[in-house]
């Protein structure tokens, strides 16, 4: 039998298939050029204007146009308005888009519209998206947010992510075909899960094909921020995205139960968010190369009712990023990050915990984040800034990163290789030479030097020392005449050019007057005779000198690696004709005010015997926290008296079984605490001491009962304030707990997390109420 025709047909079919695969892999070559320019030297700022409930479209449009008109002109080339509708359905969002876009098209205001929040059942139709992008050129990009990738396949073959992945791939393709971008904003661990979940492998391929048209963004929500930023950083370095961004959502502060500096507790109470939090989020993005910055809280912007955030922090910081060129280029970041970690593919939640053992200390051991970032109190203090700047940020690469990418790193670590945080530290130390000294976060990357107080909610000052910062220009003289103010300063051999800055009092921040000045003299002819003014001069210079100091809570400094800082200013009043510059205090205008420090056990104000007892009980509380973290049931039981009884009459064995259930069912338990009040009123009569304790116990199951959803969490007690009255008494020479109110632990709280939609068990006192 002659098989030659069959073989020829098979070869033709194989060639056809390979040709199609090649065409698909190179499809991005056929996309039009992006309609907006975004890179480190030309970042993008997405400012939100949210439609209010029941707000008429014409009123909303008027607010949008007024917001754009009042935006500082120097920021407009980098800015887009992010438009949010109150509608929650795809139909409502379509109506919103087709209502606002025609008007804004005439005004030529560049916009980004939000088309999707969360997963199925309803997605914005891609054919409608194509019509929208084809009709309105002012829509530069669309936003997709809130998608969750913590769903996994189970044995019956159902893939709960199939529709989400398919829709997102179609949306990316549609946007790329029109030269627009998709701003994909995810929080928590969803970026890491997307990069490892096998259901998302086709999505990763599509992202790589459309890398110039997708902007993955880190949303600062929840307590997995370090892992989330490291994940998107890895996506960028492996080529799955040409640019990436940060969404500066200050709800991170209340997500993690911060009420005020040194205060933890009820996140439903109105809390004044520190403005400095914006600066930390923006600088984290700049040092790691983010080129897109999103501001979801419209009230914090220049047109909002909380615009002090804009005036004090947001506007000065983004102006600084632009002026100093602080956004790091990809090559600078890659050089700064010689070690990467590659996620392993995950078919189920248990697989993903192979990654979590390294990358997250809240849900698992977190060897990497402990060894690289010095994370020490997961569950108590959420981390926004690494506690150690020496190792920079460790990129997390996807399970599908190409081999060519892996070869560009000096070391790529696979899951399961490192067996402790110490091993991570030992690996990283020789590959990351230390820059500077002190306990503050210090790093130098690209054209920026970043010095940050790493305590997110503790008023603890930190020292820093920089060996070779650009030397400031000093001894500037100013002389006022009837028509001008003349500035002069000394010669230095290493200076290349100069910049002059000015602030007209009562302004706090300097504004650039002139840059690239080659001479050592400048005449300002624009000043009014009755104005009090301060001038400062910086130099693009090769002159270096050490720089050291202290950063307080909420203080985040930046230095240019090539331009000197402002260290002196010369001040002229209307009555003063000449002056010489004098040193100025370390700039704190963009930082939070200082607060008196408070401890977790609040011993302030106690004395004598009361102070001695409180110190002993503080040690017992810490033992309580350690017993929960290590799942040490025997140590935990030793903290409770055998005659323990809660307000519902449940006793010691009940408490024991509740803790046993917690440890058997849930992983990575943590206890966050802070003493609210000490009460020694019963000490003399009953030999007991009462304390009001903020006590929040968290833990995580591997999956929910269905097996689909990974790492559902629980919180005890299930009350708004998480405050518990704890009564202590001495038994056998040790202080032990005799009562808690409300009961902690409480089986009803525990079991309420397992109830379904038809057998709802609400949290509360563990009392049986007959139906």
XYZ file of C-alpha atoms in Angstrom:
771
model
C 0.000 0.000 0.000
C 1.323 3.431 -0.962
C 1.207 5.737 2.106
C 2.876 8.668 0.322
C -0.369 10.662 -0.417
C -1.475 10.204 3.183
C 1.893 11.437 4.494
C 1.790 14.455 2.170
C -1.708 15.312 3.408
C -0.571 14.923 7.004
C 2.413 17.198 6.374
C 0.197 19.860 4.777
C -2.201 19.679 7.718
C 0.692 20.001 10.164
C 2.080 23.012 8.288
C -1.353 24.638 8.269
C -1.700 24.098 12.016
C 1.766 25.454 12.770
C 1.088 28.436 10.528
C -2.078 29.232 12.458
C -0.271 28.915 15.779
C 2.491 31.190 14.543
C -0.049 33.747 13.332
C -1.780 33.709 16.688
C 1.474 34.117 18.599
C 2.490 37.112 16.480
C -0.961 38.697 16.272
C 0.132 41.689 18.309
C 2.186 42.858 15.316
C -1.052 43.660 13.523
C -2.514 45.842 16.262
C -2.502 49.610 15.745
C -0.175 51.747 17.832
C -1.476 52.585 21.335
C -3.447 55.819 21.360
C -1.710 57.108 24.497
C 1.968 57.400 25.366
C 2.857 55.724 28.661
C 6.343 54.972 29.976
C 8.648 55.935 32.843
C 9.397 59.390 31.404
C 5.731 59.957 30.500
C 3.557 58.307 33.185
C -0.229 58.316 33.247
C -2.418 59.534 36.110
C -6.000 58.266 36.238
C -8.165 60.587 38.335
C -11.599 59.345 39.331
C -14.853 61.233 38.928
C -17.654 59.080 40.318
C -21.291 59.563 39.406
C -23.283 60.021 42.588
C -26.461 57.991 43.289
C -29.453 59.504 41.509
C -27.222 62.173 39.945
C -28.533 63.336 36.574
C -26.199 62.735 33.639
C -26.015 66.412 32.718
C -25.016 67.320 36.272
C -22.368 64.614 36.305
C -21.010 65.723 32.934
C -20.760 69.270 34.173
C -18.725 68.086 37.167
C -16.446 66.085 34.877
C -15.745 69.083 32.665
C -15.199 71.367 35.663
C -12.785 68.860 37.159
C -10.756 68.750 33.951
C -10.790 72.525 33.578
C -9.435 72.993 37.109
C -6.711 70.334 36.804
C -3.263 72.035 36.779
C -2.240 72.523 33.174
C 1.182 70.976 33.634
C -0.453 67.669 34.612
C -2.928 67.440 31.728
C -0.514 65.822 29.231
C -0.161 62.913 31.672
C -3.761 62.693 32.875
C -7.001 60.897 32.096
C -10.307 61.019 33.915
C -11.580 57.698 35.208
C -15.372 57.656 34.869
C -17.421 55.496 37.223
C -21.135 54.881 36.868
C -23.474 53.982 39.691
C -24.956 51.283 37.436
C -24.100 47.708 38.352
C -25.241 45.812 35.231
C -23.613 45.658 31.790
C -26.708 47.330 30.348
C -26.453 50.187 32.832
C -22.770 50.663 32.077
C -23.457 50.689 28.333
C -26.101 53.359 28.805
C -23.709 55.366 30.971
C -20.931 55.199 28.377
C -23.158 56.210 25.482
C -24.559 59.078 27.553
C -21.317 60.702 28.680
C -19.009 59.858 25.755
C -20.707 62.008 23.069
C -20.447 65.135 25.201
C -16.872 64.497 26.254
C -15.917 63.681 22.653
C -16.560 67.318 21.784
C -14.413 68.577 24.662
C -11.551 66.151 23.864
C -11.162 65.087 27.499
C -9.246 61.770 27.598
C -11.149 59.208 29.641
C -11.027 55.669 30.994
C -14.399 54.019 31.586
C -15.046 51.168 33.964
C -16.853 48.340 32.179
C -16.671 45.475 34.664
C -16.623 44.959 38.420
C -16.355 41.356 39.616
C -16.854 37.996 37.932
C -19.901 36.530 36.159
C -22.863 36.094 35.815
C -22.965 39.203 33.597
C -20.093 40.640 31.537
C -19.854 43.728 29.344
C -20.461 42.366 25.795
C -17.349 42.567 23.631
C -19.345 43.495 20.515
C -20.736 46.497 22.415
C -17.196 47.336 23.528
C -16.004 47.368 19.914
C -18.829 49.722 18.974
C -17.935 51.986 21.885
C -14.246 52.147 21.005
C -14.948 52.592 17.309
C -17.284 55.518 17.976
C -15.526 57.512 20.697
C -11.834 58.283 20.352
C -11.725 60.089 23.707
C -12.025 56.692 25.439
C -8.352 55.818 25.765
C -8.860 52.715 27.846
C -11.356 50.599 29.747
C -11.116 49.303 33.280
C -11.865 45.855 34.641
C -11.654 45.442 38.394
C -12.716 43.143 41.196
C -12.179 39.886 39.310
C -11.378 36.956 41.583
C -9.047 34.152 40.601
C -9.281 32.088 43.792
C -11.663 29.585 42.124
C -10.334 26.163 41.132
C -11.541 23.124 39.211
C -12.974 20.144 41.050
C -13.340 16.504 40.081
C -16.512 16.885 38.045
C -14.539 18.947 35.533
C -16.412 22.196 36.123
C -14.098 25.179 35.752
C -15.549 28.171 37.654
C -13.076 30.524 35.943
C -13.801 29.472 32.368
C -16.268 32.251 31.547
C -14.145 34.913 33.259
C -10.981 33.902 31.424
C -12.739 33.652 28.059
C -14.397 37.067 28.435
C -11.210 38.793 29.573
C -9.276 37.358 26.630
C -11.934 38.631 24.217
C -11.902 42.036 25.904
C -8.114 42.302 25.608
C -8.284 41.388 21.939
C -11.037 43.923 21.256
C -9.178 46.745 23.028
C -5.889 45.952 21.265
C -7.591 45.994 17.867
C -8.504 49.635 18.497
C -5.197 50.640 20.103
C -6.747 51.050 23.551
C -5.627 49.603 26.853
C -7.353 47.468 29.462
C -6.625 48.645 32.987
C -6.916 45.389 34.955
C -6.984 46.215 38.674
C -6.834 43.373 41.219
C -6.256 43.287 44.951
C -5.182 40.729 47.544
C -3.615 37.569 46.162
C -5.608 37.526 42.939
C -2.609 38.549 40.797
C -0.524 35.729 42.239
C -3.359 33.256 41.726
C -3.928 34.379 38.137
C -0.220 33.826 37.447
C -0.323 30.255 38.818
C -3.867 28.934 38.284
C -3.782 26.470 35.364
C -7.191 27.736 34.274
C -5.526 31.079 33.506
C -2.760 29.728 31.246
C -4.567 30.857 28.041
C -5.134 34.273 29.623
C -1.423 34.656 30.317
C -0.691 33.845 26.670
C -3.179 36.473 25.532
C -1.701 39.043 27.933
C 1.756 38.416 26.452
C 0.358 38.835 22.940
C -1.373 42.074 23.963
C 1.357 43.234 26.345
C 1.271 46.801 25.030
C -2.490 47.047 25.619
C -2.906 45.714 29.139
C -1.999 47.600 32.297
C -2.052 45.301 35.316
C -2.589 47.391 38.437
C -1.981 46.627 42.110
C -4.960 47.716 44.200
C -3.839 48.494 47.739
C -6.540 46.654 49.640
C -6.275 43.945 52.286
C -3.211 42.472 53.972
C -1.343 40.912 51.019
C 0.055 44.108 49.498
C 3.730 43.095 49.401
C 2.899 39.888 47.538
C 0.560 41.647 45.139
C 3.087 44.295 44.121
C 5.841 41.696 43.741
C 3.559 39.675 41.453
C 2.778 42.508 39.041
C 6.422 43.535 39.109
C 7.221 40.002 37.948
C 4.607 40.117 35.174
C 6.230 43.299 33.885
C 9.771 41.954 33.996
C 8.764 38.732 32.235
C 7.122 40.681 29.394
C 3.449 39.912 30.003
C 2.817 43.675 30.234
C 4.721 46.602 28.740
C 3.621 48.947 31.535
C 1.964 48.461 34.897
C 0.402 50.548 37.613
C -0.669 51.059 41.192
C -4.136 51.962 42.391
C -3.602 54.102 45.483
C -6.588 53.088 47.580
C -6.164 54.385 51.131
C -8.833 51.996 52.393
C -5.840 49.744 52.972
C -5.568 51.595 56.283
C -9.017 50.640 57.542
C -8.903 47.210 55.876
C -6.193 46.390 58.371
C -8.079 47.811 61.351
C -5.927 50.880 61.855
C -7.785 53.684 63.637
C -4.942 56.144 64.293
C -1.181 55.884 64.779
C -0.575 53.234 67.465
C -4.291 52.421 67.590
C -5.905 49.247 66.224
C -9.576 48.374 66.288
C -13.013 49.018 64.861
C -12.685 49.813 61.152
C -16.299 51.028 60.903
C -15.525 54.116 62.977
C -14.832 57.250 60.951
C -11.054 57.322 60.676
C -8.817 60.138 59.501
C -6.550 58.487 56.953
C -2.976 59.843 57.104
C -2.248 61.811 53.932
C 1.255 60.379 53.983
C -0.220 56.992 53.044
C -0.662 58.290 49.485
C 3.007 59.182 49.324
C 4.101 55.730 50.453
C 1.933 54.051 47.808
C 3.181 56.332 45.030
C 6.833 55.948 45.972
C 6.511 52.163 46.163
C 5.261 52.272 42.589
C 7.924 54.703 41.380
C 10.883 52.748 42.748
C 9.615 49.512 41.158
C 8.808 51.035 37.759
C 5.042 51.572 37.757
C 4.091 54.106 35.067
C 0.326 54.325 35.739
C -1.131 55.789 38.954
C -4.825 55.546 39.733
C -6.662 57.546 42.401
C -10.060 55.965 43.173
C -11.154 58.401 45.913
C -12.476 61.437 44.050
C -13.105 63.298 47.311
C -9.335 63.366 47.937
C -8.554 65.158 44.661
C -8.347 68.858 43.770
C -12.130 69.134 43.336
C -13.155 67.012 46.341
C -14.271 67.858 49.852
C -11.134 66.234 51.332
C -8.717 67.991 49.007
C -6.144 68.423 51.773
C -4.868 65.018 50.593
C -4.297 66.545 47.159
C -2.708 69.723 48.471
C -0.512 68.108 51.115
C 0.562 64.896 49.420
C -0.818 63.791 46.052
C -0.029 66.869 43.965
C 3.415 67.540 45.484
C 4.409 63.880 45.157
C 3.412 63.370 41.519
C 5.059 66.693 40.664
C 8.193 65.417 42.378
C 8.066 62.128 40.445
C 7.999 64.070 37.194
C 10.581 66.708 38.132
C 13.160 64.320 39.571
C 12.532 61.474 37.119
C 11.975 59.071 40.014
C 10.016 56.435 38.101
C 12.503 53.665 37.466
C 13.082 52.288 33.989
C 12.782 48.562 33.388
C 16.524 48.039 32.975
C 17.253 49.795 36.279
C 14.682 47.690 38.116
C 15.912 44.458 36.582
C 19.481 45.266 37.608
C 18.251 45.967 41.137
C 16.399 42.634 41.302
C 18.875 39.840 40.428
C 16.823 37.161 42.213
C 13.287 36.126 41.262
C 10.807 33.520 42.414
C 8.755 31.486 39.943
C 5.300 30.341 40.975
C 4.410 26.719 40.442
C 1.269 25.832 38.429
C -1.766 25.282 40.663
C -4.609 22.928 39.870
C -6.177 23.284 43.296
C -5.804 25.402 46.451
C -3.422 22.911 48.015
C -1.070 23.301 45.058
C -1.113 27.064 45.501
C -0.013 26.698 49.109
C 3.333 25.477 47.763
C 3.713 29.076 46.585
C 2.196 30.617 49.699
C 4.740 28.869 51.881
C 7.253 31.330 50.413
C 5.302 34.384 49.262
C 2.751 35.095 51.991
C 3.064 35.089 55.792
C -0.637 35.660 56.456
C -1.953 32.452 54.862
C 1.179 30.347 55.254
C 4.781 30.378 56.516
C 5.903 33.152 54.137
C 9.599 32.264 54.101
C 10.398 34.719 51.292
C 8.626 37.760 52.751
C 10.043 37.037 56.188
C 13.586 36.565 54.913
C 13.609 39.394 52.348
C 11.264 42.004 53.835
C 11.708 41.117 57.524
C 7.974 40.638 58.061
C 7.713 39.892 61.779
C 4.099 40.263 62.919
C 1.726 38.948 60.247
C -1.856 39.226 61.382
C -0.970 41.978 63.859
C 0.647 44.613 61.637
C -0.093 44.702 57.916
C 2.924 45.540 55.769
C 2.971 48.322 53.199
C 6.707 49.045 53.250
C 9.332 46.299 53.514
C 11.140 46.449 56.842
C 14.414 45.878 55.045
C 15.394 47.857 51.949
C 18.587 45.974 51.189
C 16.870 43.285 49.124
C 14.638 45.727 47.215
C 11.540 43.851 45.932
C 11.693 40.212 44.832
C 9.801 39.735 41.520
C 7.336 36.855 41.431
C 7.297 35.318 37.965
C 4.309 33.467 36.578
C 4.265 29.717 36.159
C 4.360 30.383 32.398
C 7.297 32.813 32.233
C 9.415 31.963 29.167
C 12.808 30.375 29.595
C 14.423 33.418 27.966
C 13.113 35.529 30.854
C 14.376 33.142 33.515
C 17.856 33.310 32.012
C 18.046 37.078 32.601
C 18.096 36.649 36.400
C 21.130 35.532 38.367
C 18.914 33.201 40.367
C 15.332 31.986 39.962
C 14.045 30.113 43.002
C 11.408 27.410 42.663
C 8.837 26.517 45.358
C 9.979 24.034 47.959
C 13.682 24.821 47.626
C 13.968 27.218 50.573
C 13.118 25.663 53.924
C 13.261 28.760 56.123
C 13.347 32.549 56.139
C 17.002 32.363 57.125
C 17.825 30.467 53.935
C 16.250 33.265 51.917
C 18.307 35.877 53.754
C 21.509 33.885 53.199
C 20.741 33.564 49.468
C 19.908 37.240 48.942
C 22.646 38.908 50.995
C 25.650 38.357 48.681
C 23.581 39.287 45.601
C 22.212 42.530 47.094
C 25.026 44.739 48.402
C 23.760 47.020 51.176
C 23.281 50.684 50.316
C 23.313 52.983 53.314
C 22.790 52.066 56.938
C 20.130 52.405 59.612
C 16.824 50.797 60.464
C 14.775 52.811 57.946
C 13.893 51.389 54.519
C 16.670 52.602 52.200
C 17.159 51.781 48.555
C 18.717 53.398 45.489
C 17.406 52.512 42.039
C 17.708 54.370 38.759
C 17.786 58.113 39.380
C 16.140 57.860 42.793
C 17.138 57.271 46.395
C 14.239 56.346 48.671
C 14.298 56.640 52.483
C 11.108 55.584 54.248
C 9.958 54.975 57.806
C 8.842 51.360 57.551
C 6.353 51.391 60.455
C 2.883 51.570 58.949
C 1.066 52.397 62.184
C 3.664 52.807 64.938
C 5.216 56.126 65.947
C 8.773 54.840 66.051
C 11.528 57.034 64.512
C 14.155 55.346 62.334
C 17.696 56.368 61.480
C 19.332 56.419 58.063
C 22.744 57.119 56.633
C 23.529 57.558 52.918
C 27.207 57.355 51.911
C 27.246 59.376 48.689
C 24.272 61.693 48.156
C 24.671 64.640 45.728
C 26.087 67.546 47.769
C 23.656 70.468 48.255
C 24.308 74.007 47.071
C 24.993 76.205 50.081
C 25.813 79.870 50.797
C 23.278 81.275 48.353
C 22.966 85.057 48.614
C 19.969 87.152 47.604
C 19.781 90.902 47.014
C 16.567 92.782 46.323
C 16.474 95.897 44.163
C 13.502 97.919 43.005
C 13.047 95.687 39.950
C 14.465 92.273 40.760
C 15.933 89.801 43.221
C 19.440 88.630 42.302
C 20.661 85.240 43.528
C 24.301 84.124 43.512
C 26.175 81.094 44.843
C 29.759 79.723 44.975
C 31.636 77.808 42.294
C 32.043 74.008 42.557
C 34.057 71.999 40.068
C 31.634 69.062 39.937
C 28.525 71.105 39.124
C 27.047 70.758 35.628
C 23.944 72.986 35.787
C 21.597 74.533 38.321
C 17.913 74.868 39.108
C 16.270 77.626 41.126
C 13.223 77.032 43.319
C 10.945 79.533 45.011
C 8.140 79.584 47.536
C 6.127 82.686 48.257
C 5.037 82.520 51.864
C 2.758 81.129 53.275
C 3.419 78.396 50.678
C 5.144 75.336 52.176
C 6.434 73.661 49.015
C 8.984 74.992 46.557
C 8.080 75.512 42.892
C 10.630 75.291 40.096
C 11.497 78.670 38.575
C 14.201 77.703 36.105
C 16.203 74.569 35.267
C 19.362 73.912 33.246
C 20.985 77.188 34.315
C 24.711 77.087 33.543
C 25.765 80.270 35.326
C 25.855 80.878 39.093
C 23.575 83.902 39.002
C 19.859 84.311 38.536
C 17.656 87.412 38.534
C 13.967 87.069 39.408
C 11.995 89.957 37.922
C 8.505 88.591 38.645
C 8.352 89.174 42.415
C 6.072 91.834 43.886
C 7.688 94.285 46.380
C 5.342 93.305 49.226
C 5.941 89.549 48.966
C 7.951 87.450 51.426
C 9.867 84.854 49.457
C 12.303 81.980 49.995
C 14.702 80.726 47.328
C 16.733 77.541 47.047
C 19.222 76.305 44.471
C 20.015 72.720 43.442
C 22.734 71.409 41.161
C 23.058 68.650 38.640
C 26.382 67.604 40.075
C 29.106 65.061 40.572
C 29.870 66.468 44.020
C 29.021 63.900 46.722
C 28.766 63.883 50.508
C 27.281 61.639 53.208
C 23.737 62.344 54.315
C 22.171 61.068 57.519
C 19.154 61.782 59.659
C 15.945 60.426 61.147
C 12.603 59.684 59.497
C 9.568 59.897 61.743
C 6.235 58.099 61.411
C 4.711 58.780 57.985
C 7.891 60.362 56.636
C 9.083 59.239 53.212
C 12.043 61.043 51.644
C 13.348 60.972 48.105
C 16.674 62.129 46.749
C 17.829 62.381 43.190
C 20.951 60.367 42.478
C 22.211 63.141 40.165
C 20.668 66.397 41.456
C 21.354 67.803 44.893
C 18.582 68.186 47.480
C 17.360 71.447 48.932
C 19.277 71.833 52.187
C 19.320 75.634 52.588
C 16.996 78.487 51.708
C 17.480 82.217 51.573
C 14.555 84.231 52.949
C 13.687 87.794 51.973
C 10.960 89.916 53.539
C 9.711 93.253 52.143
C 11.866 95.010 54.755
C 14.992 92.929 54.075
C 17.121 93.893 51.071
C 19.717 91.122 51.261
C 20.266 87.776 52.983
C 22.303 84.563 52.911
C 20.879 81.056 52.908
C 20.534 79.113 56.141
C 19.876 75.387 56.768
C 16.259 74.335 56.758
C 14.675 71.557 58.766
C 14.068 68.223 57.084
C 10.981 68.712 54.960
C 7.822 67.346 56.588
C 5.108 69.254 54.768
C 3.923 66.129 52.972
C 4.136 63.891 56.020
C 1.744 63.067 58.808
C 2.094 64.900 62.134
C 3.903 63.229 64.978
C 1.911 61.428 67.655
C 2.793 60.237 71.142
C 3.721 56.572 71.063
C 1.386 53.984 72.592
C 2.190 50.357 73.340
C 0.073 47.296 72.653
C -0.483 46.867 76.386
C -1.049 50.536 77.317
C 0.933 50.590 80.564
C 1.042 54.380 80.623
C -0.472 55.855 83.779
C -0.099 52.696 85.893
C 2.166 52.582 88.919
C 3.143 50.468 91.912
C 1.514 47.059 92.301
C -0.916 47.739 89.436
C 1.983 48.345 87.052
C 3.710 45.140 88.174
C 0.539 43.073 87.633
C -0.110 44.690 84.262
C 3.397 43.854 83.074
C 2.949 40.219 84.089
C -0.426 40.036 82.342
C 1.126 41.632 79.250
C 3.480 38.671 79.080
C 0.520 36.309 79.413
C -1.276 38.032 76.540
C 1.812 37.618 74.379
C 1.910 33.935 75.354
C -1.758 33.747 74.297
C -0.838 35.207 70.889
C 2.091 32.801 70.462
C -0.013 29.772 71.438
C -2.562 30.632 68.746
C 0.111 31.295 66.103
C 1.795 27.939 66.802
C -1.465 26.006 67.352
C -0.151 24.926 70.739
C -3.351 23.710 72.432
C -1.639 22.726 75.682
C 0.000 26.132 76.080
C -3.323 27.763 75.283
C -5.223 25.710 77.874
C -2.634 26.680 80.484
C -3.748 30.296 80.022
C -7.340 29.493 81.073
C -8.443 28.603 84.592
C -10.188 25.242 84.995
C -13.179 27.099 86.493
C -13.421 29.344 83.406
C -17.028 30.267 82.493
C -18.417 32.573 79.827
C -21.665 34.622 80.106
C -23.684 31.803 78.491
C -22.510 29.287 81.103
C -20.090 27.389 78.854
C -17.058 26.174 80.703
C -13.477 24.933 80.313
C -14.141 21.832 78.170
C -16.303 23.878 75.808
C -13.485 26.379 75.406
C -11.019 23.565 74.830
C -13.127 21.953 72.095
C -13.684 25.284 70.377
C -9.955 25.953 70.124
C -9.381 22.383 68.964
C -11.949 22.891 66.201
C -10.245 26.132 65.194
C -6.856 24.442 64.925
C -8.208 21.370 63.137
C -10.278 23.228 60.558
C -8.182 26.348 59.896
C -4.607 27.215 59.001
C -2.276 30.112 59.859
C -4.156 31.507 62.858
C -3.099 34.940 64.081
C -4.144 37.080 67.023
C -3.965 40.876 66.843
C -4.445 42.631 70.152
C -4.197 45.895 72.060
C -5.229 46.664 75.629
C -7.917 49.330 75.701
C -8.347 49.712 79.444
C -7.128 48.247 82.746
C -9.627 47.792 85.600
C -8.225 47.013 89.051
C -11.466 47.851 90.908
C -12.071 44.202 91.909
C -8.481 43.407 92.860
C -8.818 44.184 96.561
C -12.124 42.323 97.031
C -11.899 39.313 94.670
C -8.222 39.202 93.659
C -9.242 39.527 89.995
C -8.146 41.999 87.332
C -10.231 43.003 84.323
C -9.019 44.370 81.030
C -10.826 45.577 77.935
C -8.873 43.937 75.127
C -9.073 44.565 71.418
C -8.596 40.977 70.269
C -9.039 39.857 66.658
C -8.262 36.202 65.888
C -8.047 35.338 62.190
C -7.485 32.026 60.431
C -7.982 30.493 56.995
C -9.344 27.217 55.655
C -7.708 25.627 52.625
C -11.033 25.733 50.754
C -14.702 26.258 51.340
C -16.969 23.209 51.586
C -17.394 23.036 47.801
C -13.657 22.835 47.128
C -13.898 25.659 44.570
C -12.914 28.726 46.596
C -9.470 28.914 48.167
C -8.507 30.185 51.607
C -11.775 31.548 53.024
C -11.050 33.427 56.238
C -12.711 33.696 59.624
C -12.509 36.359 62.303
C -13.237 35.931 66.006
C -15.087 37.374 67.786
C -17.709 38.250 65.179
C -18.442 41.648 66.665
C -18.004 45.113 65.238
C -15.368 46.313 67.685
C -13.596 42.994 68.440
C -13.316 44.203 72.019
C -13.530 41.640 74.830
C -13.564 42.033 78.605
C -11.065 39.497 79.967
C -10.987 38.623 83.658
C -7.748 37.269 85.159
C -7.058 35.580 88.498
C -4.099 33.753 89.994
C -4.280 29.944 90.016
C -1.336 27.825 91.155
C 0.916 30.880 91.068
C 0.030 31.828 87.470
C -2.399 34.372 86.090
C -5.171 32.644 84.142
C -8.332 33.703 82.334
C -11.499 33.050 84.324
C -14.036 34.745 82.028
C -14.403 36.486 78.679
C -17.287 38.720 77.653
C -18.340 38.320 74.911
C -17.295 34.692 74.938
C -13.986 33.957 73.276
C -13.913 31.418 71.746
C -17.542 30.978 70.779
C -18.739 27.876 68.873
C -21.672 29.752 67.374
C -19.249 32.212 65.792
C -17.114 29.342 64.482
C -20.006 27.350 63.034
C -21.661 30.395 61.461
C -18.891 30.339 58.838
C -20.003 26.863 57.739
C -23.738 27.489 57.417
C -25.267 27.544 53.948
C -27.836 29.801 52.301
C -30.797 27.762 53.603
C -29.574 26.983 57.122
C -28.160 30.352 58.090
C -26.646 30.436 61.548
C -26.073 34.027 62.576
C -23.169 34.882 64.881
C -23.806 35.908 68.464
C -24.102 34.427 71.975
C -24.080 30.622 71.929
C -27.665 30.159 73.121
C -30.125 27.719 71.526
C -33.266 29.452 70.362
C -35.988 26.950 69.507
C -37.805 27.591 66.243
